[in-house]
XYZ file of C-alpha atoms in Angstrom:
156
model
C -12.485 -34.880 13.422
C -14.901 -31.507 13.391
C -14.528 -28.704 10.924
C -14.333 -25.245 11.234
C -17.503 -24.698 12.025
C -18.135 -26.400 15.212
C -14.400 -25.945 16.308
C -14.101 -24.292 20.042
C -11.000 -22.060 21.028
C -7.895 -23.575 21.027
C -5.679 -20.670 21.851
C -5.675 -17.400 23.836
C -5.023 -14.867 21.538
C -4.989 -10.960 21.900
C -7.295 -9.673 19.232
C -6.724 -6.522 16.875
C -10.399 -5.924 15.191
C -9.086 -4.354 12.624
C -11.364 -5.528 9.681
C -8.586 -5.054 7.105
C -6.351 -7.405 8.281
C -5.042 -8.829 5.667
C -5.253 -12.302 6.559
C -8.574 -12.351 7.137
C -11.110 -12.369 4.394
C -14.718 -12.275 5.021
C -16.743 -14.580 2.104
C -20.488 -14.824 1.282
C -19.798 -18.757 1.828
C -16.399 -19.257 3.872
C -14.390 -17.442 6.081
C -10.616 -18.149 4.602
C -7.550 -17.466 6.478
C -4.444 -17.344 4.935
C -1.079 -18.373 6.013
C 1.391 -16.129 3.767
C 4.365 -18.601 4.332
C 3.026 -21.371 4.497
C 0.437 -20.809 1.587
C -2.376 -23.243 3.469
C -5.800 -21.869 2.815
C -8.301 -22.859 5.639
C -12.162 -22.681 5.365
C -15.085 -23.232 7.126
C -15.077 -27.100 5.831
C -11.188 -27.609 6.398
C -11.373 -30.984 8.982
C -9.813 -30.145 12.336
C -8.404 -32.780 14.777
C -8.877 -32.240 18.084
C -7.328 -29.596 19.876
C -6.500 -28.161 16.110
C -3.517 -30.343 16.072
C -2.912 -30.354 12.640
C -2.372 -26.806 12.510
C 0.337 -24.804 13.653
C 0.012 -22.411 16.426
C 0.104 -19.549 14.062
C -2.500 -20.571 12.558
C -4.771 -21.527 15.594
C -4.558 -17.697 16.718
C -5.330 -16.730 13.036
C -8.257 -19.242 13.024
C -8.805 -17.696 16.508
C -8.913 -14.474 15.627
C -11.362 -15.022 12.443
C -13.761 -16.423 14.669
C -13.581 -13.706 16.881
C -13.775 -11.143 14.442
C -16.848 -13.234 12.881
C -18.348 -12.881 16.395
C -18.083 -8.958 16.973
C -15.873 -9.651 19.859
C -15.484 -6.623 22.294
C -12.565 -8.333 23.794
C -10.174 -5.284 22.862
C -12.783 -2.444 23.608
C -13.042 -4.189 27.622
C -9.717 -4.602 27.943
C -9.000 -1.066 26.606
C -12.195 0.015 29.159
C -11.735 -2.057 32.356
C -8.506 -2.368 33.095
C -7.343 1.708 32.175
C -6.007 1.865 35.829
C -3.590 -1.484 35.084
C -0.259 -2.524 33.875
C -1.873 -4.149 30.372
C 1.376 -6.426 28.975
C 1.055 -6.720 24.836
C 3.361 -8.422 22.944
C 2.273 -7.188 19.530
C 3.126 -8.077 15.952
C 1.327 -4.808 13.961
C 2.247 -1.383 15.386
C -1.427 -0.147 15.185
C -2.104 -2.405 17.962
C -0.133 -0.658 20.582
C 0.471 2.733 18.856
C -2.130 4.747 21.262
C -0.837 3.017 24.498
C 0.513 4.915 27.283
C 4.049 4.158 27.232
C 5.918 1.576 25.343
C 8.859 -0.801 26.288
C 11.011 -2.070 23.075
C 13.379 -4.796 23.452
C 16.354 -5.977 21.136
C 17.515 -9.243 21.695
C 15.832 -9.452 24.694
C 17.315 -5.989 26.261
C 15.430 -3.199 26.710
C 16.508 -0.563 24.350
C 13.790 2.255 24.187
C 10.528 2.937 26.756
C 8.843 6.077 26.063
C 5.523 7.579 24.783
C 4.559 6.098 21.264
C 5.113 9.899 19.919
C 8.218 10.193 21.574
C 9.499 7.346 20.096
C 8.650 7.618 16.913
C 10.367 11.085 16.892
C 13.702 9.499 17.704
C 15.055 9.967 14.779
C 18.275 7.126 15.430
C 15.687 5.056 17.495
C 14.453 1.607 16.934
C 11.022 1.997 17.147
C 10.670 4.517 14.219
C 12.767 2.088 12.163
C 10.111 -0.388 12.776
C 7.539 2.373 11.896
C 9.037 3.126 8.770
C 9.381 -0.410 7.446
C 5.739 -1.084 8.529
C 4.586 0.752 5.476
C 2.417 3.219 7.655
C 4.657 5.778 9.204
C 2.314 8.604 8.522
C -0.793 6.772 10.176
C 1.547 5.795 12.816
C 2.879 8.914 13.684
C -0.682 10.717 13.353
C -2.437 7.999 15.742
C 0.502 8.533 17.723
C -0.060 12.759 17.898
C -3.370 12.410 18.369
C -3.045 9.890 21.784
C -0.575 12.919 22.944
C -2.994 15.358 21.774
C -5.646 13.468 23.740
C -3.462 12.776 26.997
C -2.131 16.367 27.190
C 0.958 16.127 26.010
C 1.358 18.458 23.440
């Protein structure tokens, strides 16, 4: 057994920097990440078998990600930098992540439905990936990142 603090990576894990996540909280003492379902609060002195077996996977990216985050990782700013000319696959569970991307592929029980721009899309007014917009709580951040990537790639 380790604890948090010496713990290595156990998971690959595509990291959104965004700082107000909310299940990451930054402490004076402990970094604490929360799972919302699960209600299991995990600090820096939580014990951690090896490999991080006795936590689920969900929370190894979230533990993961906190340590990344703790880090300054640039991981997103390369990916975004070296690999502009490549197909860059993201499966995504916040819109912000992928909202500025070049094109974007939504599937529906595991059939493509909708692959547009994001500003395209989230103009359909009947299409699936504005509903998911306008459930996210953000629509208007969405939509403006969105415009903005458009504005940027000479779309509009």
């Amino acid at each position: 057994m380790s604890n948090m603090r010496s713990m290595q990576p156990v998971s690959n894990y595509y990291i959104d920097s965004n700082p107000s996540s909310p299940y990451i909280q930054r402490e004076d003492t402990a970094l604490t990440a929360t799972d919302a379902d699960a209600k299991t609060v995990v600090s820096l002195d939580t014990q951690v078998s090896a490999g991080g077996t006795n936590f689920s996977q969900g929370q190894r990216q979230l533990i993961a990600k906190a340590r990344a985050l703790l880090r300054r990782s640039s991981i997103v700013t390369t990916i975004r930098e070296e690999f502009t000319d490549s197909l860059l696959l993201t499966i995504a569970h916040r819109l912000k992540t992928v909202i500025d991307y070049d094109r974007l592929l939504v599937l529906d029980k595991g059939k493509l439905v909708e692959f547009d721009t994001p500003l395209r899309l989230i103009e359909k007014e009947d299409g699936i990936f504005r509903s998911m917009c306008l459930k996210s709580g953000y629509f208007g951040e969405l939509e403006a990142s969105a415009r903005a990537k458009a504005e940027r790639d000479g779309l509009l």
